[in-house]
Short mmCIF file of C-alpha atoms in Angstrom, two decimals:
data_model
loop_
_atom_site.label_atom_id
_atom_site.label_comp_id
_atom_site.label_asym_id
_atom_site.label_seq_id
_atom_site.Cartn_x
_atom_site.Cartn_y
_atom_site.Cartn_z
CA UNK A 1 45.94 105.01 162.09
CA UNK A 2 47.57 101.65 161.45
CA UNK A 3 49.70 100.10 164.14
CA UNK A 4 51.19 97.50 161.82
CA UNK A 5 54.99 97.56 161.78
CA UNK A 6 56.63 98.94 158.68
CA UNK A 7 58.72 96.23 156.98
CA UNK A 8 62.44 96.92 156.73
CA UNK A 9 63.65 97.75 153.21
CA UNK A 10 65.27 94.92 151.30
CA UNK A 11 69.00 95.30 151.85
CA UNK A 12 71.01 92.09 151.30
CA UNK A 13 74.60 91.93 152.45
CA UNK A 14 77.19 92.53 149.70
CA UNK A 15 77.89 89.40 147.68
CA UNK A 16 74.83 87.50 148.89
CA UNK A 17 72.27 88.42 146.24
CA UNK A 18 74.66 88.45 143.27
CA UNK A 19 77.95 86.68 143.88
CA UNK A 20 79.51 87.30 140.47
CA UNK A 21 80.03 90.42 138.32
CA UNK A 22 78.96 90.38 134.68
CA UNK A 23 82.54 89.94 133.50
CA UNK A 24 82.51 86.49 135.17
CA UNK A 25 79.47 85.59 133.07
CA UNK A 26 81.41 86.61 129.94
CA UNK A 27 84.40 84.52 131.04
CA UNK A 28 82.18 81.48 131.69
CA UNK A 29 80.56 81.96 128.28
CA UNK A 30 83.92 82.06 126.49
CA UNK A 31 84.99 78.89 128.33
CA UNK A 32 81.78 77.16 127.25
CA UNK A 33 82.23 78.28 123.64
CA UNK A 34 85.62 76.56 123.67
CA UNK A 35 88.82 76.94 121.69
CA UNK A 36 89.10 80.11 119.68
CA UNK A 37 87.03 82.18 122.15
CA UNK A 38 88.26 84.47 124.94
CA UNK A 39 86.96 87.22 127.22
CA UNK A 40 88.00 90.43 128.95
CA UNK A 41 86.66 92.19 132.00
CA UNK A 42 85.52 95.78 132.12
CA UNK A 43 86.14 98.25 134.89
CA UNK A 44 84.86 96.66 138.13
CA UNK A 45 83.37 93.80 136.08
CA UNK A 46 80.31 95.86 135.13
CA UNK A 47 80.26 94.24 131.67
CA UNK A 48 82.40 91.75 129.82
CA UNK A 49 83.68 91.15 126.33
CA UNK A 50 83.35 87.81 124.55
CA UNK A 51 85.37 87.48 121.35
CA UNK A 52 87.01 85.12 118.94
CA UNK A 53 90.79 85.04 119.01
CA UNK A 54 90.85 85.59 115.22
CA UNK A 55 88.96 88.91 115.73
CA UNK A 56 86.00 87.64 113.68
CA UNK A 57 83.43 88.20 116.48
CA UNK A 58 83.44 90.76 119.30
CA UNK A 59 80.50 90.87 121.71
CA UNK A 60 79.72 92.88 124.81
CA UNK A 61 77.61 91.32 127.59
CA UNK A 62 75.89 94.02 129.64
CA UNK A 63 72.68 95.07 131.37
CA UNK A 64 70.65 97.65 129.47
CA UNK A 65 69.73 100.49 131.80
CA UNK A 66 66.55 101.36 129.91
CA UNK A 67 63.29 100.24 131.44
CA UNK A 68 62.34 99.52 135.03
CA UNK A 69 64.47 96.40 135.59
CA UNK A 70 67.18 96.38 132.95
CA UNK A 71 67.68 93.57 130.48
CA UNK A 72 70.63 91.27 129.89
CA UNK A 73 71.97 92.14 126.45
CA UNK A 74 74.65 91.01 124.03
CA UNK A 75 75.86 93.72 121.71
CA UNK A 76 77.78 92.97 118.54
CA UNK A 77 80.67 95.44 118.64
CA UNK A 78 81.32 95.12 114.91
CA UNK A 79 77.78 95.67 113.57
CA UNK A 80 76.18 97.59 116.44
CA UNK A 81 73.35 95.04 116.66
CA UNK A 82 71.94 94.43 120.13
CA UNK A 83 70.34 91.16 121.20
CA UNK A 84 68.07 90.69 124.21
CA UNK A 85 68.97 87.54 126.13
CA UNK A 86 65.65 85.92 126.90
CA UNK A 87 65.41 84.87 130.54
CA UNK A 88 63.58 81.71 129.52
CA UNK A 89 66.88 80.45 128.10
CA UNK A 90 68.79 81.01 131.34
CA UNK A 91 69.01 79.16 134.65
CA UNK A 92 66.37 80.25 137.13
CA UNK A 93 68.54 81.89 139.80
CA UNK A 94 71.75 83.90 139.91
CA UNK A 95 74.82 81.68 140.29
CA UNK A 96 76.42 81.31 143.71
CA UNK A 97 78.84 78.45 143.01
CA UNK A 98 81.38 77.73 140.26
CA UNK A 99 79.12 74.91 139.02
CA UNK A 100 76.13 77.26 138.73
CA UNK A 101 78.30 79.81 136.92
CA UNK A 102 79.30 77.09 134.47
CA UNK A 103 75.59 76.41 133.81
CA UNK A 104 75.11 80.11 133.06
CA UNK A 105 78.13 80.04 130.74
CA UNK A 106 76.66 77.07 128.88
CA UNK A 107 73.27 78.78 128.52
CA UNK A 108 74.81 82.05 127.32
CA UNK A 109 77.09 80.15 124.91
CA UNK A 110 74.03 78.48 123.37
CA UNK A 111 72.45 81.92 122.99
CA UNK A 112 75.59 83.29 121.30
CA UNK A 113 75.64 80.33 118.92
CA UNK A 114 71.95 80.87 118.12
CA UNK A 115 72.86 84.33 116.79
CA UNK A 116 74.71 82.68 113.90
CA UNK A 117 77.75 84.89 114.16
#
């Protein structure tokens, strides 16, 4: 019988592991995309909308619940197409400051632009 102590389960305090809800990522993305883009928050910030003010593009930023870890996705609300956001294109860690959130917004804006919408 092992006498080694059992490690405590990982249980970070609220707001320490992930400081921002997904709707903040959508808002930062719209800011990075510039004039003619806007965003809206979902219930409790669980996902966010990114759209053009002329209603030409409407995207939903969300985490896909399929699979063991979930994937960051951008869904085109007009065509139904879904696009996996590759983690290689994103900053390494979750943002904890407004500056880091801006970096995420810039990276996600570049991804949106790469879709050619």
